[in-house]
PDB file of C-alpha atoms and ligand atoms in Angstrom:
ATOM      1  CA  MET A   1       0.125  -0.166  -0.107  1.00 74.00           C
ATOM      2  CA  THR A   2       1.122   3.371  -1.012  1.00 90.00           C
ATOM      3  CA  LYS A   3       1.488   5.977   1.807  1.00 94.00           C
ATOM      4  CA  THR A   4       1.426   9.894   1.554  1.00 96.00           C
ATOM      5  CA  ALA A   5       1.238  12.619   4.426  1.00 98.00           C
ATOM      6  CA  ILE A   6      -1.918  14.737   4.348  1.00 98.00           C
ATOM      7  CA  PRO A   7      -0.708  18.283   3.206  1.00 98.00           C
ATOM      8  CA  ARG A   8      -0.913  21.325   5.674  1.00 98.00           C
ATOM      9  CA  MET A   9      -1.862  24.815   4.570  1.00 97.00           C
ATOM     10  CA  SER A  10      -2.375  27.994   6.531  1.00 96.00           C
ATOM     11  CA  ILE A  11      -5.751  29.478   6.397  1.00 95.00           C
ATOM     12  CA  ALA A  12      -4.066  32.814   5.653  1.00 94.00           C
ATOM     13  CA  ASP A  13      -3.367  31.563   1.945  1.00 94.00           C
ATOM     14  CA  GLY A  14      -6.687  32.921   0.759  1.00 90.00           C
ATOM     15  CA  ASP A  15      -6.117  32.170  -2.860  1.00 92.00           C
ATOM     16  CA  GLY A  16      -5.234  28.609  -1.994  1.00 94.00           C
ATOM     17  CA  VAL A  17      -7.896  27.669   0.354  1.00 95.00           C
ATOM     18  CA  LYS A  18     -10.549  29.310  -2.148  1.00 93.00           C
ATOM     19  CA  ARG A  19      -8.999  27.127  -5.002  1.00 94.00           C
ATOM     20  CA  TYR A  20      -8.817  23.881  -2.715  1.00 96.00           C
ATOM     21  CA  PHE A  21     -12.588  24.031  -1.854  1.00 95.00           C
ATOM     22  CA  GLU A  22     -14.033  25.391  -5.450  1.00 91.00           C
ATOM     23  CA  GLY A  23     -11.834  22.028  -6.298  1.00 83.00           C
ATOM     24  CA  GLY A  24     -14.155  19.728  -4.148  1.00 87.00           C
ATOM     25  CA  PRO A  25     -12.379  19.642  -2.299  1.00 95.00           C
ATOM     26  CA  ALA A  26     -10.563  16.835  -3.978  1.00 94.00           C
ATOM     27  CA  SER A  27      -8.501  15.440  -1.230  1.00 96.00           C
ATOM     28  CA  PRO A  28      -7.937  15.980   2.597  1.00 98.00           C
ATOM     29  CA  CYS A  29      -5.946  18.940   3.622  1.00 98.00           C
ATOM     30  CA  ILE A  30      -5.075  20.777   7.364  1.00 98.00           C
ATOM     31  CA  LEU A  31      -5.564  24.047   7.644  1.00 98.00           C
ATOM     32  CA  ILE A  32      -3.339  25.421  10.118  1.00 96.00           C
ATOM     33  CA  ASP A  33      -3.920  29.033  12.038  1.00 94.00           C
ATOM     34  CA  ALA A  34      -7.904  28.444  11.464  1.00 96.00           C
ATOM     35  CA  ILE A  35      -9.350  28.662  14.582  1.00 96.00           C
ATOM     36  CA  ALA A  36      -6.843  31.165  16.574  1.00 94.00           C
ATOM     37  CA  ASP A  37      -9.942  33.483  16.895  1.00 94.00           C
ATOM     38  CA  TRP A  38     -12.044  30.788  18.461  1.00 98.00           C
ATOM     39  CA  SER A  39     -12.121  31.174  22.442  1.00 97.00           C
ATOM     40  CA  ALA A  40     -12.501  27.398  22.388  1.00 98.00           C
ATOM     41  CA  ARG A  41      -8.403  27.294  21.382  1.00 97.00           C
ATOM     42  CA  SER A  42      -7.611  27.997  24.705  1.00 96.00           C
ATOM     43  CA  ASP A  43     -10.626  27.397  26.659  1.00 97.00           C
ATOM     44  CA  TRP A  44     -11.297  23.871  25.873  1.00 98.00           C
ATOM     45  CA  THR A  45      -9.375  21.613  27.808  1.00 98.00           C
ATOM     46  CA  LEU A  46     -10.101  18.575  29.871  1.00 98.00           C
ATOM     47  CA  GLU A  47      -9.919  20.349  33.152  1.00 97.00           C
ATOM     48  CA  TYR A  48     -12.496  23.242  31.688  1.00 98.00           C
ATOM     49  CA  PHE A  49     -15.050  20.259  30.730  1.00 98.00           C
ATOM     50  CA  ALA A  50     -14.750  18.662  34.117  1.00 97.00           C
ATOM     51  CA  ARG A  51     -15.284  21.853  36.075  1.00 97.00           C
ATOM     52  CA  GLU A  52     -17.900  23.122  33.932  1.00 97.00           C
ATOM     53  CA  PHE A  53     -20.083  20.097  32.973  1.00 98.00           C
ATOM     54  CA  GLY A  54     -18.631  17.086  35.450  1.00 97.00           C
ATOM     55  CA  ALA A  55     -21.891  16.708  36.977  1.00 97.00           C
ATOM     56  CA  GLU A  56     -23.554  15.852  33.311  1.00 97.00           C
ATOM     57  CA  PHE A  57     -24.404  12.356  32.787  1.00 95.00           C
ATOM     58  CA  GLY A  58     -23.567  10.492  29.472  1.00 95.00           C
ATOM     59  CA  VAL A  59     -22.244   7.190  27.923  1.00 93.00           C
ATOM     60  CA  ALA A  60     -18.976   6.000  26.099  1.00 93.00           C
ATOM     61  CA  LYS A  61     -20.218   3.872  23.651  1.00 91.00           C
ATOM     62  CA  ARG A  62     -18.836   0.435  23.581  1.00 86.00           C
ATOM     63  CA  ASP A  63     -17.827   0.637  20.128  1.00 84.00           C
ATOM     64  CA  PHE A  64     -18.465   3.567  17.048  1.00 88.00           C
ATOM     65  CA  PHE A  65     -20.960   1.460  15.509  1.00 86.00           C
ATOM     66  CA  GLY A  66     -23.043   0.013  18.152  1.00 82.00           C
ATOM     67  CA  ALA A  67     -26.447   1.180  19.283  1.00 83.00           C
ATOM     68  CA  GLY A  68     -25.838   2.592  22.437  1.00 84.00           C
ATOM     69  CA  ALA A  69     -24.226   0.090  24.746  1.00 88.00           C
ATOM     70  CA  GLY A  70     -21.481   1.508  26.806  1.00 90.00           C
ATOM     71  CA  ARG A  71     -19.898   2.793  29.837  1.00 90.00           C
ATOM     72  CA  ALA A  72     -22.348   4.999  31.815  1.00 92.00           C
ATOM     73  CA  SER A  73     -20.655   7.906  33.988  1.00 94.00           C
ATOM     74  CA  THR A  74     -20.534  11.631  34.640  1.00 96.00           C
ATOM     75  CA  LEU A  75     -18.356  13.551  32.225  1.00 97.00           C
ATOM     76  CA  ALA A  76     -15.998  14.563  35.513  1.00 97.00           C
ATOM     77  CA  ASP A  77     -15.997  10.725  36.516  1.00 96.00           C
ATOM     78  CA  PHE A  78     -15.079   9.549  32.997  1.00 96.00           C
ATOM     79  CA  ILE A  79     -12.327  12.152  32.313  1.00 97.00           C
ATOM     80  CA  GLY A  80     -10.676  11.354  35.957  1.00 95.00           C
ATOM     81  CA  GLY A  81     -10.616   8.013  35.275  1.00 93.00           C
ATOM     82  CA  PHE A  82      -8.478   8.286  32.094  1.00 93.00           C
ATOM     83  CA  SER A  83      -5.173   7.311  33.818  1.00 91.00           C
ATOM     84  CA  ARG A  84      -6.729   4.171  35.246  1.00 90.00           C
ATOM     85  CA  PRO A  85      -8.254   1.230  34.326  1.00 87.00           C
ATOM     86  CA  LEU A  86     -11.592   1.735  32.929  1.00 84.00           C
ATOM     87  CA  ARG A  87     -12.755  -0.775  35.592  1.00 82.00           C
ATOM     88  CA  GLU A  88     -11.983   1.504  38.252  1.00 86.00           C
ATOM     89  CA  THR A  89     -13.764   4.622  36.751  1.00 85.00           C
ATOM     90  CA  ALA A  90     -17.180   5.299  38.583  1.00 89.00           C
ATOM     91  CA  GLY A  91     -20.212   4.160  36.419  1.00 89.00           C
ATOM     92  CA  PHE A  92     -21.746   0.958  34.981  1.00 89.00           C
ATOM     93  CA  TRP A  93     -22.438  -0.582  31.731  1.00 89.00           C
ATOM     94  CA  ILE A  94     -25.755  -0.111  30.313  1.00 90.00           C
ATOM     95  CA  GLY A  95     -27.233  -2.547  27.240  1.00 88.00           C
ATOM     96  CA  ASP A  96     -28.385  -1.380  23.796  1.00 86.00           C
ATOM     97  CA  ASP A  97     -31.749  -0.818  25.471  1.00 85.00           C
ATOM     98  CA  GLY A  98     -30.425   1.558  27.969  1.00 83.00           C
ATOM     99  CA  VAL A  99     -31.099  -0.824  30.944  1.00 87.00           C
ATOM    100  CA  PRO A 100     -27.854  -0.870  33.519  1.00 87.00           C
ATOM    101  CA  GLU A 101     -26.148  -4.441  33.169  1.00 83.00           C
ATOM    102  CA  GLY A 102     -26.052  -6.142  36.409  1.00 70.00           C
ATOM    103  CA  ALA A 103     -22.812  -7.555  37.458  1.00 64.00           C
ATOM    104  CA  ALA A 104     -19.520  -6.919  36.415  1.00 59.00           C
ATOM    105  CA  THR A 105     -18.408  -8.509  33.116  1.00 60.00           C
ATOM    106  CA  THR A 106     -15.130  -9.321  31.617  1.00 54.00           C
ATOM    107  CA  ASP A 107     -15.453  -6.434  29.148  1.00 63.00           C
ATOM    108  CA  ASP A 108     -14.747  -4.225  31.918  1.00 66.00           C
ATOM    109  CA  ASP A 109     -11.669  -3.334  30.478  1.00 72.00           C
ATOM    110  CA  ALA A 110     -13.168  -3.299  26.977  1.00 76.00           C
ATOM    111  CA  PRO A 111     -12.054  -0.268  25.164  1.00 83.00           C
ATOM    112  CA  VAL A 112     -14.935   2.616  24.747  1.00 89.00           C
ATOM    113  CA  TRP A 113     -15.626   5.346  22.396  1.00 92.00           C
ATOM    114  CA  SER A 114     -16.079   8.941  22.942  1.00 94.00           C
ATOM    115  CA  PHE A 115     -18.318  10.345  25.703  1.00 95.00           C
ATOM    116  CA  LEU A 116     -21.592  11.269  24.322  1.00 92.00           C
ATOM    117  CA  TRP A 117     -23.865  13.876  25.986  1.00 93.00           C
ATOM    118  CA  GLN A 118     -25.269  16.198  23.230  1.00 93.00           C
ATOM    119  CA  PRO A 119     -23.213  19.148  24.713  1.00 96.00           C
ATOM    120  CA  PHE A 120     -24.341  21.194  22.045  1.00 95.00           C
ATOM    121  CA  LYS A 121     -28.175  20.743  22.155  1.00 92.00           C
ATOM    122  CA  ARG A 122     -27.918  20.959  26.279  1.00 94.00           C
ATOM    123  CA  HIS A 123     -25.829  24.235  25.834  1.00 96.00           C
ATOM    124  CA  PRO A 124     -25.968  25.888  22.423  1.00 93.00           C
ATOM    125  CA  HIS A 125     -23.968  28.822  23.576  1.00 94.00           C
ATOM    126  CA  LEU A 126     -20.689  26.255  23.035  1.00 96.00           C
ATOM    127  CA  LEU A 127     -21.082  27.187  19.540  1.00 96.00           C
ATOM    128  CA  ASP A 128     -20.334  30.436  19.903  1.00 96.00           C
ATOM    129  CA  ALA A 129     -16.787  29.388  21.298  1.00 98.00           C
ATOM    130  CA  VAL A 130     -15.946  27.708  17.893  1.00 97.00           C
ATOM    131  CA  SER A 131     -17.188  30.761  16.070  1.00 96.00           C
ATOM    132  CA  PRO A 132     -16.696  32.456  13.660  1.00 95.00           C
ATOM    133  CA  PHE A 133     -16.061  29.772  10.845  1.00 96.00           C
ATOM    134  CA  PRO A 134     -12.887  31.059   9.044  1.00 95.00           C
ATOM    135  CA  GLY A 135     -14.240  33.252   6.235  1.00 93.00           C
ATOM    136  CA  ALA A 136     -12.033  31.715   3.815  1.00 93.00           C
ATOM    137  CA  ILE A 137     -14.057  28.529   3.783  1.00 95.00           C
ATOM    138  CA  PRO A 138     -17.137  28.859   2.134  1.00 95.00           C
ATOM    139  CA  ASN A 139     -19.319  26.619   4.805  1.00 96.00           C
ATOM    140  CA  MET A 140     -23.048  27.134   4.264  1.00 96.00           C
ATOM    141  CA  VAL A 141     -23.952  25.411   7.466  1.00 96.00           C
ATOM    142  CA  THR A 142     -22.343  27.886   9.795  1.00 95.00           C
ATOM    143  CA  SER A 143     -24.617  30.840   8.148  1.00 92.00           C
ATOM    144  CA  LEU A 144     -28.049  28.953   8.158  1.00 93.00           C
ATOM    145  CA  PRO A 145     -30.728  30.466  10.590  1.00 90.00           C
ATOM    146  CA  ASP A 146     -30.916  28.454  13.776  1.00 89.00           C
ATOM    147  CA  ASP A 147     -34.344  26.839  12.688  1.00 89.00           C
ATOM    148  CA  LEU A 148     -33.269  25.437   9.089  1.00 90.00           C
ATOM    149  CA  TYR A 149     -29.935  24.125  11.068  1.00 91.00           C
ATOM    150  CA  ALA A 150     -32.203  22.288  13.354  1.00 89.00           C
ATOM    151  CA  ALA A 151     -34.675  21.372  10.293  1.00 88.00           C
ATOM    152  CA  LEU A 152     -31.751  19.914   8.606  1.00 89.00           C
ATOM    153  CA  GLN A 153     -29.935  18.223  11.281  1.00 89.00           C
ATOM    154  CA  THR A 154     -33.551  16.370  11.876  1.00 88.00           C
ATOM    155  CA  LEU A 155     -33.684  15.679   8.198  1.00 86.00           C
ATOM    156  CA  SER A 156     -30.302  13.678   8.337  1.00 86.00           C
ATOM    157  CA  GLY A 157     -30.710  12.073  11.671  1.00 85.00           C
ATOM    158  CA  PHE A 158     -27.169  13.776  12.231  1.00 88.00           C
ATOM    159  CA  GLU A 159     -25.647  16.757  14.350  1.00 91.00           C
ATOM    160  CA  PHE A 160     -23.585  19.213  12.325  1.00 95.00           C
ATOM    161  CA  HIS A 161     -21.889  19.696  15.196  1.00 96.00           C
ATOM    162  CA  SER A 162     -20.383  16.843  17.556  1.00 96.00           C
ATOM    163  CA  LEU A 163     -17.838  16.956  20.281  1.00 97.00           C
ATOM    164  CA  TYR A 164     -15.872  14.035  20.945  1.00 97.00           C
ATOM    165  CA  ILE A 165     -14.036  13.667  24.447  1.00 97.00           C
ATOM    166  CA  SER A 166     -12.116  10.361  24.655  1.00 96.00           C
ATOM    167  CA  ARG A 167      -9.410   8.173  26.605  1.00 95.00           C
ATOM    168  CA  GLY A 168      -6.040   7.900  24.955  1.00 95.00           C
ATOM    169  CA  GLY A 169      -6.226   5.144  22.452  1.00 94.00           C
ATOM    170  CA  THR A 170      -9.595   5.311  21.624  1.00 95.00           C
ATOM    171  CA  VAL A 171     -10.175   4.349  18.079  1.00 94.00           C
ATOM    172  CA  THR A 172     -12.886   5.387  15.263  1.00 94.00           C
ATOM    173  CA  PRO A 173     -12.713   2.810  12.812  1.00 92.00           C
ATOM    174  CA  LEU A 174     -12.922   3.042   9.115  1.00 91.00           C
ATOM    175  CA  HIS A 175     -16.146   4.902   8.078  1.00 90.00           C
ATOM    176  CA  GLY A 176     -17.346   7.702   5.660  1.00 90.00           C
ATOM    177  CA  ASP A 177     -19.721  10.482   7.155  1.00 91.00           C
ATOM    178  CA  HIS A 178     -23.218  11.299   5.744  1.00 87.00           C
ATOM    179  CA  SER A 179     -24.958  12.621   2.858  1.00 89.00           C
ATOM    180  CA  HIS A 180     -21.937  13.865   0.672  1.00 92.00           C
ATOM    181  CA  SER A 181     -20.966  16.540   3.488  1.00 95.00           C
ATOM    182  CA  ILE A 182     -17.626  17.799   4.087  1.00 97.00           C
ATOM    183  CA  GLY A 183     -16.333  16.538   7.460  1.00 97.00           C
ATOM    184  CA  CYS A 184     -13.775  18.770   9.540  1.00 97.00           C
ATOM    185  CA  LEU A 185     -11.942  17.682  12.710  1.00 98.00           C
ATOM    186  CA  VAL A 186     -10.658  20.384  15.013  1.00 98.00           C
ATOM    187  CA  GLN A 187      -8.185  19.154  17.474  1.00 98.00           C
ATOM    188  CA  PHE A 188      -8.165  20.851  21.041  1.00 98.00           C
ATOM    189  CA  ALA A 189      -6.176  18.685  23.210  1.00 98.00           C
ATOM    190  CA  GLY A 190      -4.271  15.552  22.700  1.00 98.00           C
ATOM    191  CA  THR A 191      -2.947  14.118  19.193  1.00 98.00           C
ATOM    192  CA  LYS A 192      -4.839  11.783  17.119  1.00 98.00           C
ATOM    193  CA  HIS A 193      -3.447   9.817  14.100  1.00 98.00           C
ATOM    194  CA  VAL A 194      -5.708   9.773  10.898  1.00 98.00           C
ATOM    195  CA  THR A 195      -5.557   7.261   8.109  1.00 96.00           C
ATOM    196  CA  MET A 196      -7.891   8.149   5.092  1.00 95.00           C
ATOM    197  CA  TYR A 197      -8.583   6.682   1.906  1.00 93.00           C
ATOM    198  CA  ALA A 198     -10.500   8.339  -1.322  1.00 93.00           C
ATOM    199  CA  PRO A 199     -13.758   7.130  -1.906  1.00 90.00           C
ATOM    200  CA  ASP A 200     -13.933   4.224  -4.756  1.00 78.00           C
ATOM    201  CA  ASP A 201     -16.888   3.115  -6.715  1.00 61.00           C
ATOM    202  CA  HIS A 202     -15.254  -0.500  -7.090  1.00 59.00           C
ATOM    203  CA  VAL A 203     -14.162  -1.141  -3.790  1.00 64.00           C
ATOM    204  CA  GLU A 204     -16.985  -1.597  -1.201  1.00 63.00           C
ATOM    205  CA  ILE A 205     -14.927  -1.234   2.335  1.00 62.00           C
ATOM    206  CA  ASN A 206     -18.378  -3.669   3.617  1.00 56.00           C
ATOM    207  CA  ASP A 207     -19.066  -2.641   7.441  1.00 55.00           C
ATOM    208  CA  GLN A 208     -16.345  -0.664   7.793  1.00 57.00           C
ATOM    209  CA  ALA A 209     -14.387  -3.923   8.633  1.00 73.00           C
ATOM    210  CA  PHE A 210     -11.204  -3.248   6.924  1.00 87.00           C
ATOM    211  CA  ASP A 211      -8.674  -2.258   9.615  1.00 91.00           C
ATOM    212  CA  PRO A 212      -5.573   0.328   8.145  1.00 92.00           C
ATOM    213  CA  GLU A 213      -3.640  -0.743  11.748  1.00 93.00           C
ATOM    214  CA  ARG A 214      -4.021  -4.342  11.081  1.00 92.00           C
ATOM    215  CA  PRO A 215      -4.611  -4.751   7.261  1.00 90.00           C
ATOM    216  CA  ASP A 216      -5.949  -8.047   6.469  1.00 88.00           C
ATOM    217  CA  TYR A 217      -5.219  -8.057   2.580  1.00 88.00           C
ATOM    218  CA  ALA A 218      -6.079 -11.701   2.514  1.00 88.00           C
ATOM    219  CA  ARG A 219      -9.676 -10.601   2.574  1.00 86.00           C
ATOM    220  CA  TYR A 220      -9.534  -7.093   1.272  1.00 85.00           C
ATOM    221  CA  PRO A 221      -7.123  -7.537  -1.770  1.00 85.00           C
ATOM    222  CA  GLU A 222      -8.840  -4.671  -3.399  1.00 83.00           C
ATOM    223  CA  MET A 223      -7.046  -2.355  -0.786  1.00 86.00           C
ATOM    224  CA  HIS A 224      -3.545  -3.154  -1.802  1.00 85.00           C
ATOM    225  CA  GLY A 225      -3.492  -0.578  -4.354  1.00 85.00           C
ATOM    226  CA  LYS A 226      -5.059   1.946  -2.489  1.00 90.00           C
ATOM    227  CA  THR A 227      -3.029   5.099  -1.097  1.00 93.00           C
ATOM    228  CA  ALA A 228      -3.174   5.817   2.374  1.00 94.00           C
ATOM    229  CA  HIS A 229      -3.305   9.442   3.735  1.00 97.00           C
ATOM    230  CA  LEU A 230      -1.780   9.980   6.628  1.00 98.00           C
ATOM    231  CA  ALA A 231      -1.725  12.712   9.439  1.00 98.00           C
ATOM    232  CA  THR A 232      -1.343  13.198  13.011  1.00 98.00           C
ATOM    233  CA  LEU A 233      -3.670  16.163  13.981  1.00 98.00           C
ATOM    234  CA  GLN A 234      -1.781  18.559  16.637  1.00 98.00           C
ATOM    235  CA  PRO A 235      -4.003  20.781  18.798  1.00 98.00           C
ATOM    236  CA  GLY A 236      -4.998  23.816  16.805  1.00 97.00           C
ATOM    237  CA  ASP A 237      -5.179  21.605  13.527  1.00 98.00           C
ATOM    238  CA  MET A 238      -8.596  21.345  11.372  1.00 98.00           C
ATOM    239  CA  LEU A 239      -8.570  18.643   9.107  1.00 98.00           C
ATOM    240  CA  ILE A 240     -10.754  18.375   6.206  1.00 98.00           C
ATOM    241  CA  ILE A 241     -12.311  15.300   4.995  1.00 98.00           C
ATOM    242  CA  PRO A 242     -13.798  15.627   1.402  1.00 97.00           C
ATOM    243  CA  PRO A 243     -17.433  14.046   0.589  1.00 94.00           C
ATOM    244  CA  ASP A 244     -17.505  10.510   0.669  1.00 92.00           C
ATOM    245  CA  TRP A 245     -13.460   9.849   1.984  1.00 94.00           C
ATOM    246  CA  TRP A 246     -13.146   7.035   4.414  1.00 93.00           C
ATOM    247  CA  HIS A 247     -11.210   7.948   7.310  1.00 94.00           C
ATOM    248  CA  HIS A 248      -9.870   6.059  10.720  1.00 95.00           C
ATOM    249  CA  THR A 249      -8.454   7.679  14.000  1.00 97.00           C
ATOM    250  CA  ARG A 250      -6.790   6.717  17.041  1.00 97.00           C
ATOM    251  CA  ALA A 251      -6.401   8.995  19.938  1.00 97.00           C
ATOM    252  CA  ILE A 252      -2.777   8.861  21.317  1.00 97.00           C
ATOM    253  CA  GLU A 253      -3.259  10.778  24.431  1.00 96.00           C
ATOM    254  CA  PRO A 254      -6.464  11.527  25.994  1.00 97.00           C
ATOM    255  CA  SER A 255      -8.521  13.992  23.165  1.00 97.00           C
ATOM    256  CA  ILE A 256     -10.634  16.513  22.392  1.00 98.00           C
ATOM    257  CA  THR A 257     -11.653  16.637  18.908  1.00 98.00           C
ATOM    258  CA  LEU A 258     -14.762  18.934  17.370  1.00 98.00           C
ATOM    259  CA  SER A 259     -16.372  17.265  14.539  1.00 97.00           C
ATOM    260  CA  HIS A 260     -18.368  19.657  12.060  1.00 97.00           C
ATOM    261  CA  ASN A 261     -20.056  18.387   8.789  1.00 97.00           C
ATOM    262  CA  PHE A 262     -20.938  21.106   6.068  1.00 97.00           C
ATOM    263  CA  PHE A 263     -21.705  21.985   2.442  1.00 96.00           C
ATOM    264  CA  THR A 264     -20.431  24.722   0.453  1.00 96.00           C
ATOM    265  CA  PRO A 265     -21.826  25.904  -2.678  1.00 94.00           C
ATOM    266  CA  HIS A 266     -19.888  23.493  -4.598  1.00 94.00           C
ATOM    267  CA  THR A 267     -20.975  20.475  -2.505  1.00 95.00           C
ATOM    268  CA  PHE A 268     -24.477  21.656  -1.803  1.00 94.00           C
ATOM    269  CA  ALA A 269     -26.197  19.718  -4.835  1.00 93.00           C
ATOM    270  CA  GLY A 270     -24.543  16.169  -3.569  1.00 93.00           C
ATOM    271  CA  TYR A 271     -25.744  17.254  -0.057  1.00 93.00           C
ATOM    272  CA  PHE A 272     -29.375  17.782  -0.939  1.00 92.00           C
ATOM    273  CA  THR A 273     -29.559  15.077  -3.301  1.00 93.00           C
ATOM    274  CA  SER A 274     -28.470  12.684  -0.657  1.00 90.00           C
ATOM    275  CA  GLN A 275     -31.251  13.845   1.649  1.00 89.00           C
ATOM    276  CA  LEU A 276     -33.915  13.901  -0.759  1.00 90.00           C
ATOM    277  CA  LEU A 277     -32.905  10.350  -1.596  1.00 91.00           C
ATOM    278  CA  GLN A 278     -32.772   9.378   2.032  1.00 87.00           C
ATOM    279  CA  LEU A 279     -36.297  10.658   3.119  1.00 87.00           C
ATOM    280  CA  ALA A 280     -37.885   9.292  -0.221  1.00 88.00           C
ATOM    281  CA  HIS A 281     -36.393   5.521   0.890  1.00 89.00           C
ATOM    282  CA  SER A 282     -37.261   6.278   4.763  1.00 86.00           C
ATOM    283  CA  PRO A 283     -39.869   4.129   6.357  1.00 88.00           C
ATOM    284  CA  HIS A 284     -40.334   6.909   8.855  1.00 86.00           C
ATOM    285  CA  ARG A 285     -40.934   9.769   6.076  1.00 85.00           C
ATOM    286  CA  ASP A 286     -44.084  11.249   7.697  1.00 87.00           C
ATOM    287  CA  ARG A 287     -42.749  11.410  11.101  1.00 86.00           C
ATOM    288  CA  THR A 288     -39.296  12.951   9.688  1.00 83.00           C
ATOM    289  CA  LEU A 289     -41.333  15.622   7.862  1.00 86.00           C
ATOM    290  CA  SER A 290     -43.571  16.366  10.737  1.00 86.00           C
ATOM    291  CA  ARG A 291     -40.358  16.742  12.859  1.00 84.00           C
ATOM    292  CA  VAL A 292     -39.126  19.012  10.306  1.00 83.00           C
ATOM    293  CA  GLY A 293     -42.208  21.086   9.842  1.00 85.00           C
ATOM    294  CA  ARG A 294     -42.218  22.104  13.522  1.00 85.00           C
ATOM    295  CA  HIS A 295     -38.774  23.282  13.308  1.00 83.00           C
ATOM    296  CA  LEU A 296     -39.684  25.665  10.794  1.00 83.00           C
ATOM    297  CA  ALA A 297     -43.328  26.367  11.816  1.00 76.00           C
ATOM    298  CA  ALA A 298     -42.107  29.908  13.405  1.00 68.00           C
ATOM    299  CA  THR A 299     -40.700  30.662  10.427  1.00 66.00           C
ATOM    300  CA  ALA A 300     -43.708  29.908   8.064  1.00 61.00           C
ATOM    301  CA  HIS A 301     -46.022  31.724  10.553  1.00 60.00           C
ATOM    302  CA  ALA A 302     -43.613  34.878  10.216  1.00 60.00           C
ATOM    303  CA  GLY A 303     -43.802  34.630   6.533  1.00 55.00           C
ATOM    304  CA  THR A 304     -47.492  34.758   6.482  1.00 51.00           C
ATOM    305  CA  THR A 305     -48.154  37.399   8.638  1.00 47.00           C
TER     306      THR A 305
HETATM  307 FE1  FE2 B 401     -16.093  10.851  10.717  1.00 60.92          FE
END
């Protein structure tokens, strides 16, 4: 397998950034100096989240693709347990049904994924700490009115912004993001290895089973010829993931990462077509449209008066 380093570009290179986004983006890139104006750049530490939101309850999913089973705890206990085996962390396991699992199991030291507690939904003001989005990037999502932002999240079933607080060693397995959106990973604490592959109509990475860290070429011979795009994200880095690119990450140390998905005028058609196709084939179409309607009700009412 060929390996190549993901290039780095300064956000100050206005023409370069403009060309990059007008060209797709066609390949991954790390933008540096892009978040110098965000208060989160200095404020978002593990200590900050433990202090400000430590009492809040959440679940570190047992694995990225799981339905919801995982280790339940407060955020302070989750962060406070980073230097100890997971079994010594206050908390308990819950199953996919959300019900606590009784006795300790041999899974007590199984790795868990990031702590999920919907911080942006509970505390919308947190988005202020990651604003404004760099003007050189033609991001349409961050200029949406609040109700349309919420409606599109409901339509897709995914949040535009997510926050990943993770133990050192946490792996996000190989996957592609939703709806042909552009992905963006911004690192605040710890370093994170990233491995990416270009989308390929002829290669199905079924069930995200291919592991770049332990490649099984006997099972996935088609991966032999693919190029692995590699990087180590440092605090302050913004990784741009072009639509449909596969990506795998491993946190080297305890880590805080913002994930943001967006579209640009160049990628809007792909994003919106994907949304409409998903809706057309959804068995929950009426329910979804009803919820979207509720988000937009205030706007619609204002428009008729
Ligand atoms: Fe992703």
